[in-house]
mmCIF file of C-alpha atoms and ligand atoms in Angstrom:
data_model
loop_
_atom_site.group_PDB
_atom_site.id
_atom_site.type_symbol
_atom_site.label_atom_id
_atom_site.label_comp_id
_atom_site.label_asym_id
_atom_site.label_seq_id
_atom_site.Cartn_x
_atom_site.Cartn_y
_atom_site.Cartn_z
ATOM 1 C CA MET A 1 -100.168 13.231 -79.772
ATOM 2 C CA LEU A 2 -101.329 16.304 -81.658
ATOM 3 C CA ILE A 3 -99.053 17.961 -84.181
ATOM 4 C CA LEU A 4 -99.723 21.693 -84.296
ATOM 5 C CA GLN A 5 -98.105 23.660 -87.078
ATOM 6 C CA THR A 6 -99.799 27.022 -86.881
ATOM 7 C CA VAL A 7 -100.404 29.614 -84.210
ATOM 8 C CA ASP A 8 -104.164 29.211 -84.724
ATOM 9 C CA GLU A 9 -103.992 25.444 -84.194
ATOM 10 C CA LEU A 10 -101.937 25.958 -81.026
ATOM 11 C CA LYS A 11 -104.289 28.630 -79.681
ATOM 12 C CA LYS A 12 -107.298 26.378 -80.279
ATOM 13 C CA TRP A 13 -105.636 23.563 -78.307
ATOM 14 C CA VAL A 14 -104.715 25.978 -75.507
ATOM 15 C CA ARG A 15 -108.294 27.315 -75.369
ATOM 16 C CA GLU A 16 -109.771 23.821 -75.135
ATOM 17 C CA THR A 17 -107.234 22.737 -72.524
ATOM 18 C CA LYS A 18 -107.845 25.789 -70.352
ATOM 19 C CA LYS A 19 -111.624 25.413 -70.756
ATOM 20 C CA ALA A 20 -111.328 21.902 -69.376
ATOM 21 C CA GLY A 21 -109.590 23.403 -66.336
ATOM 22 C CA GLU A 22 -106.270 21.737 -67.142
ATOM 23 C CA THR A 23 -102.798 23.149 -66.516
ATOM 24 C CA ILE A 24 -100.174 23.337 -69.251
ATOM 25 C CA GLY A 25 -96.456 22.577 -69.006
ATOM 26 C CA LEU A 26 -94.260 23.819 -71.858
ATOM 27 C CA VAL A 27 -90.976 22.213 -72.912
ATOM 28 C CA PRO A 28 -89.340 24.540 -75.467
ATOM 29 C CA THR A 29 -86.768 22.793 -77.701
ATOM 30 C CA MET A 30 -84.955 23.148 -80.981
ATOM 31 C CA GLY A 31 -85.540 19.460 -81.695
ATOM 32 C CA PHE A 32 -83.067 16.655 -82.330
ATOM 33 C CA LEU A 33 -84.290 15.399 -79.006
ATOM 34 C CA HIS A 34 -82.216 13.509 -76.467
ATOM 35 C CA GLU A 35 -82.774 12.201 -72.939
ATOM 36 C CA GLY A 36 -82.233 15.708 -71.528
ATOM 37 C CA HIS A 37 -85.358 16.952 -73.327
ATOM 38 C CA LEU A 38 -87.301 13.812 -72.455
ATOM 39 C CA SER A 39 -86.459 14.182 -68.767
ATOM 40 C CA LEU A 40 -87.971 17.694 -68.954
ATOM 41 C CA VAL A 41 -91.143 16.198 -70.462
ATOM 42 C CA GLU A 42 -91.258 13.697 -67.606
ATOM 43 C CA LYS A 43 -90.920 16.479 -65.026
ATOM 44 C CA ALA A 44 -93.535 18.577 -66.856
ATOM 45 C CA LYS A 45 -95.953 15.625 -66.916
ATOM 46 C CA SER A 46 -95.596 15.105 -63.195
ATOM 47 C CA GLU A 47 -96.465 18.753 -62.482
ATOM 48 C CA ASN A 48 -99.102 19.595 -65.137
ATOM 49 C CA ASP A 49 -102.226 18.074 -66.678
ATOM 50 C CA ARG A 50 -100.998 18.588 -70.253
ATOM 51 C CA VAL A 51 -97.570 18.951 -71.831
ATOM 52 C CA VAL A 52 -96.807 20.818 -75.036
ATOM 53 C CA MET A 53 -93.345 20.734 -76.571
ATOM 54 C CA SER A 54 -92.204 23.310 -79.111
ATOM 55 C CA ILE A 55 -89.740 22.171 -81.759
ATOM 56 C CA PHE A 56 -88.345 25.196 -83.550
ATOM 57 C CA VAL A 57 -84.795 25.980 -84.626
ATOM 58 C CA ASN A 58 -84.927 29.663 -83.810
ATOM 59 C CA PRO A 59 -82.970 31.756 -86.336
ATOM 60 C CA ALA A 60 -83.097 34.783 -84.011
ATOM 61 C CA GLN A 61 -80.625 33.195 -81.588
ATOM 62 C CA PHE A 62 -77.942 32.225 -84.125
ATOM 63 C CA GLY A 63 -75.182 34.624 -85.153
ATOM 64 C CA PRO A 64 -74.309 35.104 -88.852
ATOM 65 C CA ASN A 65 -71.381 32.652 -88.662
ATOM 66 C CA GLU A 66 -73.084 30.100 -86.447
ATOM 67 C CA ASP A 67 -74.635 26.735 -87.250
ATOM 68 C CA PHE A 68 -78.296 27.622 -88.001
ATOM 69 C CA ASP A 69 -78.282 25.941 -91.434
ATOM 70 C CA ARG A 70 -76.545 22.787 -90.314
ATOM 71 C CA TYR A 71 -78.189 22.504 -86.870
ATOM 72 C CA PRO A 72 -79.318 18.841 -86.726
ATOM 73 C CA ARG A 73 -82.999 18.307 -87.584
ATOM 74 C CA ASP A 74 -85.060 15.093 -87.695
ATOM 75 C CA LEU A 75 -88.747 15.701 -87.167
ATOM 76 C CA ASP A 76 -89.858 12.074 -87.655
ATOM 77 C CA ARG A 77 -87.503 10.901 -84.938
ATOM 78 C CA ASP A 78 -88.469 13.822 -82.671
ATOM 79 C CA ARG A 79 -92.133 13.048 -83.156
ATOM 80 C CA GLN A 80 -91.665 9.450 -82.062
ATOM 81 C CA LEU A 81 -89.534 10.381 -79.059
ATOM 82 C CA ALA A 82 -91.899 13.141 -77.915
ATOM 83 C CA GLU A 83 -94.899 10.831 -78.234
ATOM 84 C CA GLY A 84 -93.089 7.999 -76.452
ATOM 85 C CA ALA A 85 -92.338 10.349 -73.550
ATOM 86 C CA GLY A 86 -96.050 11.174 -73.222
ATOM 87 C CA THR A 87 -96.127 14.665 -74.750
ATOM 88 C CA ASP A 88 -99.720 15.706 -75.513
ATOM 89 C CA ALA A 89 -98.951 18.111 -78.353
ATOM 90 C CA ILE A 90 -95.955 19.337 -80.311
ATOM 91 C CA PHE A 91 -95.851 22.802 -81.805
ATOM 92 C CA VAL A 92 -93.698 22.781 -84.947
ATOM 93 C CA PRO A 93 -94.089 26.157 -86.637
ATOM 94 C CA SER A 94 -92.219 27.350 -89.714
ATOM 95 C CA VAL A 95 -90.002 30.428 -89.430
ATOM 96 C CA GLU A 96 -92.674 32.458 -91.296
ATOM 97 C CA GLU A 97 -95.343 31.286 -88.855
ATOM 98 C CA MET A 98 -93.277 32.367 -85.830
ATOM 99 C CA TYR A 99 -91.957 35.572 -87.344
ATOM 100 C CA PRO A 100 -94.510 36.770 -89.934
ATOM 101 C CA ARG A 101 -93.123 40.311 -89.910
ATOM 102 C CA GLU A 102 -90.044 42.171 -88.785
ATOM 103 C CA SER A 103 -90.292 42.848 -85.043
ATOM 104 C CA GLN A 104 -90.825 46.476 -84.133
ATOM 105 C CA ILE A 105 -90.031 45.816 -80.486
ATOM 106 C CA LYS A 106 -86.722 44.439 -79.243
ATOM 107 C CA ILE A 107 -86.219 42.492 -76.029
ATOM 108 C CA THR A 108 -82.678 42.846 -74.748
ATOM 109 C CA ALA A 109 -81.051 40.761 -72.052
ATOM 110 C CA GLY A 110 -79.345 42.671 -69.225
ATOM 111 C CA ALA A 111 -75.974 42.220 -67.543
ATOM 112 C CA GLN A 112 -76.483 38.485 -67.038
ATOM 113 C CA ALA A 113 -75.790 38.165 -70.772
ATOM 114 C CA ASP A 114 -72.424 39.974 -70.584
ATOM 115 C CA VAL A 115 -70.514 36.905 -69.371
ATOM 116 C CA LEU A 116 -70.066 33.237 -70.385
ATOM 117 C CA CYS A 117 -71.806 32.401 -73.702
ATOM 118 C CA GLY A 118 -73.421 35.828 -73.916
ATOM 119 C CA ALA A 119 -70.007 37.493 -74.126
ATOM 120 C CA LYS A 120 -69.011 35.158 -76.978
ATOM 121 C CA ARG A 121 -72.332 35.113 -78.840
ATOM 122 C CA PRO A 122 -73.589 38.721 -79.082
ATOM 123 C CA GLY A 123 -77.364 38.907 -79.420
ATOM 124 C CA HIS A 124 -77.843 35.194 -78.726
ATOM 125 C CA PHE A 125 -79.856 35.656 -75.554
ATOM 126 C CA ASP A 126 -81.934 38.461 -77.092
ATOM 127 C CA GLY A 127 -82.973 35.898 -79.705
ATOM 128 C CA VAL A 128 -83.786 33.346 -77.008
ATOM 129 C CA LEU A 129 -85.878 35.925 -75.108
ATOM 130 C CA LYS A 130 -87.716 36.830 -78.300
ATOM 131 C CA VAL A 131 -88.801 33.256 -79.012
ATOM 132 C CA VAL A 132 -89.611 32.247 -75.435
ATOM 133 C CA THR A 133 -91.722 35.381 -74.924
ATOM 134 C CA LYS A 134 -93.811 34.383 -77.928
ATOM 135 C CA LEU A 135 -93.983 30.742 -76.805
ATOM 136 C CA PHE A 136 -94.980 31.697 -73.261
ATOM 137 C CA HIS A 137 -97.829 33.874 -74.559
ATOM 138 C CA LEU A 138 -98.988 31.445 -77.223
ATOM 139 C CA THR A 139 -99.060 28.395 -74.972
ATOM 140 C CA GLU A 140 -100.295 30.228 -71.837
ATOM 141 C CA ALA A 141 -98.129 27.735 -69.987
ATOM 142 C CA ASP A 142 -98.390 27.494 -66.227
ATOM 143 C CA MET A 143 -94.835 26.178 -66.073
ATOM 144 C CA ALA A 144 -91.985 26.078 -68.582
ATOM 145 C CA TYR A 145 -89.021 23.719 -68.343
ATOM 146 C CA PHE A 146 -85.347 24.371 -69.093
ATOM 147 C CA GLY A 147 -82.253 22.257 -68.482
ATOM 148 C CA GLN A 148 -79.413 23.287 -66.194
ATOM 149 C CA LYS A 149 -76.917 22.557 -68.962
ATOM 150 C CA ASP A 150 -77.934 25.929 -70.400
ATOM 151 C CA ALA A 151 -77.682 27.556 -66.982
ATOM 152 C CA GLN A 152 -77.115 31.083 -68.284
ATOM 153 C CA GLN A 153 -80.209 30.791 -70.495
ATOM 154 C CA LEU A 154 -82.204 29.556 -67.502
ATOM 155 C CA ALA A 155 -81.048 32.463 -65.300
ATOM 156 C CA ILE A 156 -81.873 35.042 -67.993
ATOM 157 C CA ILE A 157 -85.314 33.552 -68.659
ATOM 158 C CA GLU A 158 -86.010 33.571 -64.912
ATOM 159 C CA SER A 159 -85.199 37.312 -64.963
ATOM 160 C CA LEU A 160 -87.559 37.874 -67.917
ATOM 161 C CA VAL A 161 -90.407 36.182 -66.070
ATOM 162 C CA ALA A 162 -89.676 38.009 -62.792
ATOM 163 C CA ASP A 163 -89.077 41.453 -64.323
ATOM 164 C CA PHE A 164 -92.215 41.405 -66.464
ATOM 165 C CA ASN A 165 -94.528 39.422 -64.148
ATOM 166 C CA PHE A 166 -95.213 36.594 -66.559
ATOM 167 C CA PRO A 167 -97.975 34.542 -64.871
ATOM 168 C CA MET A 168 -96.014 31.294 -64.859
ATOM 169 C CA ALA A 169 -93.179 29.449 -63.150
ATOM 170 C CA ILE A 170 -89.827 28.492 -64.654
ATOM 171 C CA ARG A 171 -88.653 25.042 -63.655
ATOM 172 C CA ARG A 172 -85.099 23.727 -63.786
ATOM 173 C CA GLY A 173 -84.222 20.198 -64.972
ATOM 174 C CA ASP A 174 -80.928 18.531 -64.054
ATOM 175 C CA THR A 175 -78.260 18.076 -66.710
ATOM 176 C CA VAL A 176 -78.592 14.588 -68.165
ATOM 177 C CA ARG A 177 -75.260 12.913 -68.916
ATOM 178 C CA GLU A 178 -73.881 9.984 -70.868
ATOM 179 C CA GLU A 179 -72.399 7.213 -68.704
ATOM 180 C CA ASP A 180 -68.928 8.712 -69.075
ATOM 181 C CA GLY A 181 -70.099 12.144 -67.882
ATOM 182 C CA LEU A 182 -70.533 13.982 -71.199
ATOM 183 C CA ALA A 183 -73.581 16.254 -70.964
ATOM 184 C CA LYS A 184 -76.233 15.220 -73.497
ATOM 185 C CA SER A 185 -76.570 17.775 -76.265
ATOM 186 C CA SER A 186 -78.006 17.815 -79.774
ATOM 187 C CA ARG A 187 -74.629 19.134 -80.926
ATOM 188 C CA ASN A 188 -72.728 16.040 -79.686
ATOM 189 C CA VAL A 189 -73.409 14.470 -83.098
ATOM 190 C CA TYR A 190 -70.883 16.908 -84.596
ATOM 191 C CA LEU A 191 -68.007 15.395 -82.583
ATOM 192 C CA SER A 192 -65.479 13.206 -84.377
ATOM 193 C CA ALA A 193 -64.740 9.820 -82.769
ATOM 194 C CA ALA A 194 -61.513 11.158 -81.265
ATOM 195 C CA GLU A 195 -63.253 14.283 -79.911
ATOM 196 C CA ARG A 196 -66.044 12.159 -78.448
ATOM 197 C CA ASP A 197 -63.383 10.227 -76.491
ATOM 198 C CA GLU A 198 -61.947 13.496 -75.179
ATOM 199 C CA ALA A 199 -65.271 15.158 -74.344
ATOM 200 C CA PRO A 200 -65.811 13.536 -70.879
ATOM 201 C CA HIS A 201 -62.793 15.554 -69.706
ATOM 202 C CA LEU A 202 -65.051 18.634 -69.610
ATOM 203 C CA LYS A 203 -67.022 17.238 -66.687
ATOM 204 C CA LYS A 204 -63.825 15.961 -65.062
ATOM 205 C CA ALA A 205 -62.303 19.455 -65.325
ATOM 206 C CA LEU A 206 -65.397 20.942 -63.671
ATOM 207 C CA GLU A 207 -65.228 18.475 -60.767
ATOM 208 C CA MET A 208 -61.511 19.117 -60.351
ATOM 209 C CA GLY A 209 -62.102 22.887 -60.416
ATOM 210 C CA LYS A 210 -64.877 22.676 -57.856
ATOM 211 C CA ASN A 211 -62.651 20.703 -55.464
ATOM 212 C CA LEU A 212 -59.783 23.155 -55.891
ATOM 213 C CA PHE A 213 -62.116 26.106 -55.231
ATOM 214 C CA LEU A 214 -63.476 24.454 -52.091
ATOM 215 C CA GLN A 215 -59.885 23.988 -50.923
ATOM 216 C CA GLY A 216 -59.391 27.739 -51.323
ATOM 217 C CA GLN A 217 -57.533 27.721 -54.663
ATOM 218 C CA ASP A 218 -58.278 29.563 -57.905
ATOM 219 C CA PRO A 219 -59.435 26.758 -60.234
ATOM 220 C CA ILE A 220 -59.178 28.525 -63.607
ATOM 221 C CA ALA A 221 -55.479 28.015 -64.436
ATOM 222 C CA PRO A 222 -55.381 24.318 -63.385
ATOM 223 C CA MET A 223 -58.584 23.633 -65.350
ATOM 224 C CA THR A 224 -57.154 25.372 -68.407
ATOM 225 C CA ASP A 225 -54.039 23.270 -68.089
ATOM 226 C CA TYR A 226 -56.035 20.054 -67.684
ATOM 227 C CA LEU A 227 -58.272 20.697 -70.694
ATOM 228 C CA THR A 228 -55.360 21.776 -72.864
ATOM 229 C CA LYS A 229 -53.536 18.528 -72.055
ATOM 230 C CA ASN A 230 -56.531 16.221 -72.408
ATOM 231 C CA THR A 231 -58.534 17.626 -75.317
ATOM 232 C CA SER A 232 -57.831 18.961 -78.792
ATOM 233 C CA GLY A 233 -60.553 21.606 -78.362
ATOM 234 C CA LYS A 234 -59.977 25.325 -77.975
ATOM 235 C CA ILE A 235 -61.155 26.713 -74.641
ATOM 236 C CA ASP A 236 -63.675 29.489 -75.199
ATOM 237 C CA TYR A 237 -64.111 30.330 -71.517
ATOM 238 C CA ILE A 238 -63.861 28.934 -68.027
ATOM 239 C CA GLU A 239 -65.596 31.115 -65.436
ATOM 240 C CA LEU A 240 -66.630 30.920 -61.802
ATOM 241 C CA LEU A 241 -69.543 33.197 -60.885
ATOM 242 C CA ASP A 242 -72.442 33.665 -58.509
ATOM 243 C CA TYR A 243 -75.622 31.886 -59.631
ATOM 244 C CA PRO A 244 -78.114 33.062 -60.782
ATOM 245 C CA THR A 245 -76.864 36.682 -60.728
ATOM 246 C CA LEU A 246 -73.804 35.738 -62.842
ATOM 247 C CA THR A 247 -71.716 38.374 -61.076
ATOM 248 C CA ALA A 248 -68.214 37.818 -59.704
ATOM 249 C CA ASP A 249 -69.375 38.231 -56.113
ATOM 250 C CA ILE A 250 -70.331 34.727 -54.987
ATOM 251 C CA GLN A 251 -72.956 35.077 -52.263
ATOM 252 C CA ASN A 252 -74.985 31.884 -52.370
ATOM 253 C CA ASP A 253 -74.705 29.334 -55.144
ATOM 254 C CA ALA A 254 -71.678 29.322 -57.435
ATOM 255 C CA ILE A 255 -71.553 28.254 -61.065
ATOM 256 C CA LEU A 256 -68.397 26.892 -62.595
ATOM 257 C CA ALA A 257 -68.955 26.914 -66.345
ATOM 258 C CA LEU A 258 -66.926 26.283 -69.468
ATOM 259 C CA ALA A 259 -67.176 26.210 -73.242
ATOM 260 C CA VAL A 260 -64.817 24.314 -75.523
ATOM 261 C CA GLN A 261 -64.780 24.665 -79.288
ATOM 262 C CA PHE A 262 -64.051 21.413 -81.115
ATOM 263 C CA GLU A 263 -63.724 21.304 -84.872
ATOM 264 C CA LYS A 264 -67.468 21.254 -85.611
ATOM 265 C CA ALA A 265 -69.052 21.352 -82.154
ATOM 266 C CA ARG A 266 -68.931 23.939 -79.422
ATOM 267 C CA LEU A 267 -69.669 22.160 -76.133
ATOM 268 C CA ILE A 268 -70.765 23.855 -72.921
ATOM 269 C CA ASP A 269 -71.095 22.410 -69.450
ATOM 270 C CA ASN A 270 -71.348 23.628 -65.857
ATOM 271 C CA ILE A 271 -71.825 22.650 -62.273
ATOM 272 C CA ILE A 272 -73.745 24.678 -59.709
ATOM 273 C CA PHE A 273 -72.976 24.239 -56.018
ATOM 274 C CA ASN A 274 -73.228 26.034 -52.710
ATOM 275 C CA PRO A 275 -69.677 26.602 -51.404
ATOM 276 C CA LYS A 276 -71.005 26.839 -47.837
ATOM 277 C CA GLU A 277 -72.652 23.420 -48.030
ATOM 278 C CA ASN A 278 -69.650 21.587 -49.467
HETATM 279 O O1 PAF B 301 -82.375 25.646 -75.249
HETATM 280 C C1 PAF B 301 -82.854 25.650 -76.394
HETATM 281 O O2 PAF B 301 -82.986 24.620 -77.046
HETATM 282 C C2 PAF B 301 -83.300 26.981 -77.004
HETATM 283 O O3 PAF B 301 -82.437 28.016 -76.654
HETATM 284 C C3 PAF B 301 -84.751 27.340 -76.687
HETATM 285 C C4 PAF B 301 -84.959 27.581 -75.210
HETATM 286 C C5 PAF B 301 -85.681 26.223 -77.149
HETATM 287 C C6 PAF B 301 -85.155 28.629 -77.403
HETATM 288 O O4 PAF B 301 -85.029 28.496 -78.789
#
């Protein structure tokens, strides 16, 4: 597996890969890899000739009081996991390499960022759009892979690609879960032992809410009640919206999504379903 640290090294690899007539799948990550990331690599490998993974903790998507400095990092471990999963190259730029100068152009997410995490983390999705735009151009990826756990991110990136005709496809990977239902996340390492025991209740609350909704009831209050009783976390939001428009008017698929703030970890989770097919 190649380790590419600079834009020039990445571009050279892309040039050679394209010259050989091979397609490129991109798995963008912030590292501290888990099975969710590796399942995206697996999907990317099955659909492309070559797979490049970016590992970059992107300062542009963290707010001033968020966890940029203490976001978990372990490049040696990531390198082994990425290689074991069959990644062809990892792109691990420094902040200066990615952002050598102050941007003169701003990319701003639209109304899809006004709800869920976007409403709680102003500017977060603008920062995500900034880095993925650069990664999409630098890697010339034919397909890029994102997990459903970050469903709002996925929907907003799909809009970026559609609105600006990026010559690539965005592919969705299923949320990968621990045996007890907790969605895998790099931030799970921040949970205390007691919080880790409580965390599977997030998925249980989502399932309960979905069933209530399908029975014609408003799920938000019962879910709030359930999470308040079963976890020590503070509920940031619980919302039911259309997916991927993220409007209140559910036409096709629905997303039931929540965020819970534990002492050191803010966990998000969601389920997407078609109310007409359930
Ligand atoms: O989902 C993530 O890990 C990040 O938001 C991403 C897409 C790698 C951009 O920094």
